[in-house]
Amino acid sequence: MNGRRGHRQAPSTEEADQLRARIAELEDRLRLLEAHVRRLTAQTSALAQQSRRPLPKVPAARPRPRCPGCRLELPKGRRGEACVWCGFVFDAVQMG
């Protein structure tokens, strides 16, 4: 045994060039997204400063019940015998 595990070959020049191009493209997209977020943040703060009266306080909404099987929020209205999302049968557990 030579003691090496999982010997990997270095990527070919073509593969390395493709990876570099992909990384450069992703970096460009990231810069555009960051600029977009900065612009939206500036617009939001400018609108908030222009507002003469504070926004009304909205009472905290009561959290919707969730399915114990898939943990998704259950839709409003009367609950059936099973989850509309995953089919979990509610009789299997005691829900509060």
mmCIF file of C-alpha atoms in Angstrom:
data_model
loop_
_atom_site.group_PDB
_atom_site.id
_atom_site.type_symbol
_atom_site.label_atom_id
_atom_site.label_comp_id
_atom_site.label_asym_id
_atom_site.label_seq_id
_atom_site.Cartn_x
_atom_site.Cartn_y
_atom_site.Cartn_z
ATOM 1 C CA MET A 1 0.000 0.000 0.000
ATOM 2 C CA ASN A 2 1.233 3.454 -0.796
ATOM 3 C CA GLY A 3 -0.917 5.238 1.834
ATOM 4 C CA ARG A 4 -2.775 7.443 -0.648
ATOM 5 C CA ARG A 5 -6.527 7.736 -0.550
ATOM 6 C CA GLY A 6 -8.643 8.980 -3.438
ATOM 7 C CA HIS A 7 -5.903 10.226 -5.736
ATOM 8 C CA ARG A 8 -7.378 13.037 -7.822
ATOM 9 C CA GLN A 9 -6.031 14.200 -11.114
ATOM 10 C CA ALA A 10 -5.591 17.908 -11.661
ATOM 11 C CA PRO A 11 -8.283 19.375 -13.935
ATOM 12 C CA SER A 12 -7.290 19.814 -17.549
ATOM 13 C CA THR A 13 -6.558 23.283 -18.882
ATOM 14 C CA GLU A 14 -9.936 23.358 -20.629
ATOM 15 C CA GLU A 15 -11.783 22.382 -17.437
ATOM 16 C CA ALA A 16 -9.857 24.954 -15.425
ATOM 17 C CA ASP A 17 -10.714 27.659 -17.985
ATOM 18 C CA GLN A 18 -14.400 26.681 -17.843
ATOM 19 C CA LEU A 19 -14.350 26.857 -14.048
ATOM 20 C CA ARG A 20 -12.632 30.258 -14.098
ATOM 21 C CA ALA A 21 -15.220 31.585 -16.573
ATOM 22 C CA ARG A 22 -18.064 30.230 -14.453
ATOM 23 C CA ILE A 23 -16.612 31.778 -11.288
ATOM 24 C CA ALA A 24 -16.166 35.123 -13.059
ATOM 25 C CA GLU A 25 -19.787 34.996 -14.265
ATOM 26 C CA LEU A 26 -21.033 34.190 -10.757
ATOM 27 C CA GLU A 27 -18.967 37.016 -9.280
ATOM 28 C CA ASP A 28 -20.481 39.436 -11.826
ATOM 29 C CA ARG A 29 -23.987 38.262 -10.948
ATOM 30 C CA LEU A 30 -23.214 38.659 -7.243
ATOM 31 C CA ARG A 31 -21.969 42.230 -7.797
ATOM 32 C CA LEU A 32 -25.184 43.055 -9.700
ATOM 33 C CA LEU A 33 -27.338 41.577 -6.925
ATOM 34 C CA GLU A 34 -25.415 43.476 -4.249
ATOM 35 C CA ALA A 35 -25.866 46.731 -6.205
ATOM 36 C CA HIS A 36 -29.578 45.997 -6.567
ATOM 37 C CA VAL A 37 -29.941 45.408 -2.817
ATOM 38 C CA ARG A 38 -28.035 48.628 -2.033
ATOM 39 C CA ARG A 39 -30.295 50.571 -4.426
ATOM 40 C CA LEU A 40 -33.469 49.106 -2.892
ATOM 41 C CA THR A 41 -32.201 49.811 0.625
ATOM 42 C CA ALA A 42 -31.461 53.425 -0.294
ATOM 43 C CA GLN A 43 -34.922 53.843 -1.856
ATOM 44 C CA THR A 44 -36.623 52.332 1.173
ATOM 45 C CA SER A 45 -34.762 54.528 3.642
ATOM 46 C CA ALA A 46 -35.477 57.617 1.496
ATOM 47 C CA LEU A 47 -39.197 56.779 1.458
ATOM 48 C CA ALA A 48 -39.191 56.224 5.207
ATOM 49 C CA GLN A 49 -37.566 59.617 5.767
ATOM 50 C CA GLN A 50 -40.133 61.325 3.514
ATOM 51 C CA SER A 51 -43.035 59.875 5.456
ATOM 52 C CA ARG A 52 -44.426 62.512 7.824
ATOM 53 C CA ARG A 53 -46.314 60.178 10.097
ATOM 54 C CA PRO A 54 -45.128 56.888 11.516
ATOM 55 C CA LEU A 55 -46.505 53.680 10.138
ATOM 56 C CA PRO A 56 -49.408 52.265 12.132
ATOM 57 C CA LYS A 57 -48.506 49.443 14.460
ATOM 58 C CA VAL A 58 -49.922 46.164 13.295
ATOM 59 C CA PRO A 59 -50.784 43.662 16.013
ATOM 60 C CA ALA A 60 -48.779 40.461 15.869
ATOM 61 C CA ALA A 61 -50.644 37.776 14.003
ATOM 62 C CA ARG A 62 -51.452 34.578 15.815
ATOM 63 C CA PRO A 63 -49.297 31.813 14.362
ATOM 64 C CA ARG A 64 -51.152 29.419 12.106
ATOM 65 C CA PRO A 65 -51.413 25.799 13.220
ATOM 66 C CA ARG A 66 -48.913 23.492 11.552
ATOM 67 C CA CYS A 67 -49.103 19.892 10.437
ATOM 68 C CA PRO A 68 -47.057 17.641 12.742
ATOM 69 C CA GLY A 69 -46.063 15.558 9.714
ATOM 70 C CA CYS A 70 -44.674 18.116 7.257
ATOM 71 C CA ARG A 71 -44.604 21.225 9.520
ATOM 72 C CA LEU A 72 -46.343 23.339 6.848
ATOM 73 C CA GLU A 73 -48.994 25.857 7.899
ATOM 74 C CA LEU A 74 -52.496 24.509 7.595
ATOM 75 C CA PRO A 75 -54.876 26.580 5.441
ATOM 76 C CA LYS A 76 -57.597 28.687 7.021
ATOM 77 C CA GLY A 77 -60.967 27.120 7.566
ATOM 78 C CA ARG A 78 -62.166 23.895 9.049
ATOM 79 C CA ARG A 79 -59.498 21.258 9.332
ATOM 80 C CA GLY A 80 -60.207 17.909 7.751
ATOM 81 C CA GLU A 81 -59.042 14.516 8.945
ATOM 82 C CA ALA A 82 -55.715 14.695 7.097
ATOM 83 C CA CYS A 83 -53.173 17.346 6.073
ATOM 84 C CA VAL A 84 -53.919 18.877 2.677
ATOM 85 C CA TRP A 85 -50.174 19.010 1.916
ATOM 86 C CA CYS A 86 -48.731 15.639 2.972
ATOM 87 C CA GLY A 87 -51.766 13.529 3.905
ATOM 88 C CA PHE A 88 -50.757 13.137 7.566
ATOM 89 C CA VAL A 89 -53.715 11.758 9.548
ATOM 90 C CA PHE A 90 -54.369 14.070 12.492
ATOM 91 C CA ASP A 91 -55.937 11.311 14.596
ATOM 92 C CA ALA A 92 -52.431 9.826 14.867
ATOM 93 C CA VAL A 93 -51.425 12.541 17.367
ATOM 94 C CA GLN A 94 -53.186 14.745 19.850
ATOM 95 C CA MET A 95 -53.070 18.361 18.628
ATOM 96 C CA GLY A 96 -53.719 21.371 20.833
#
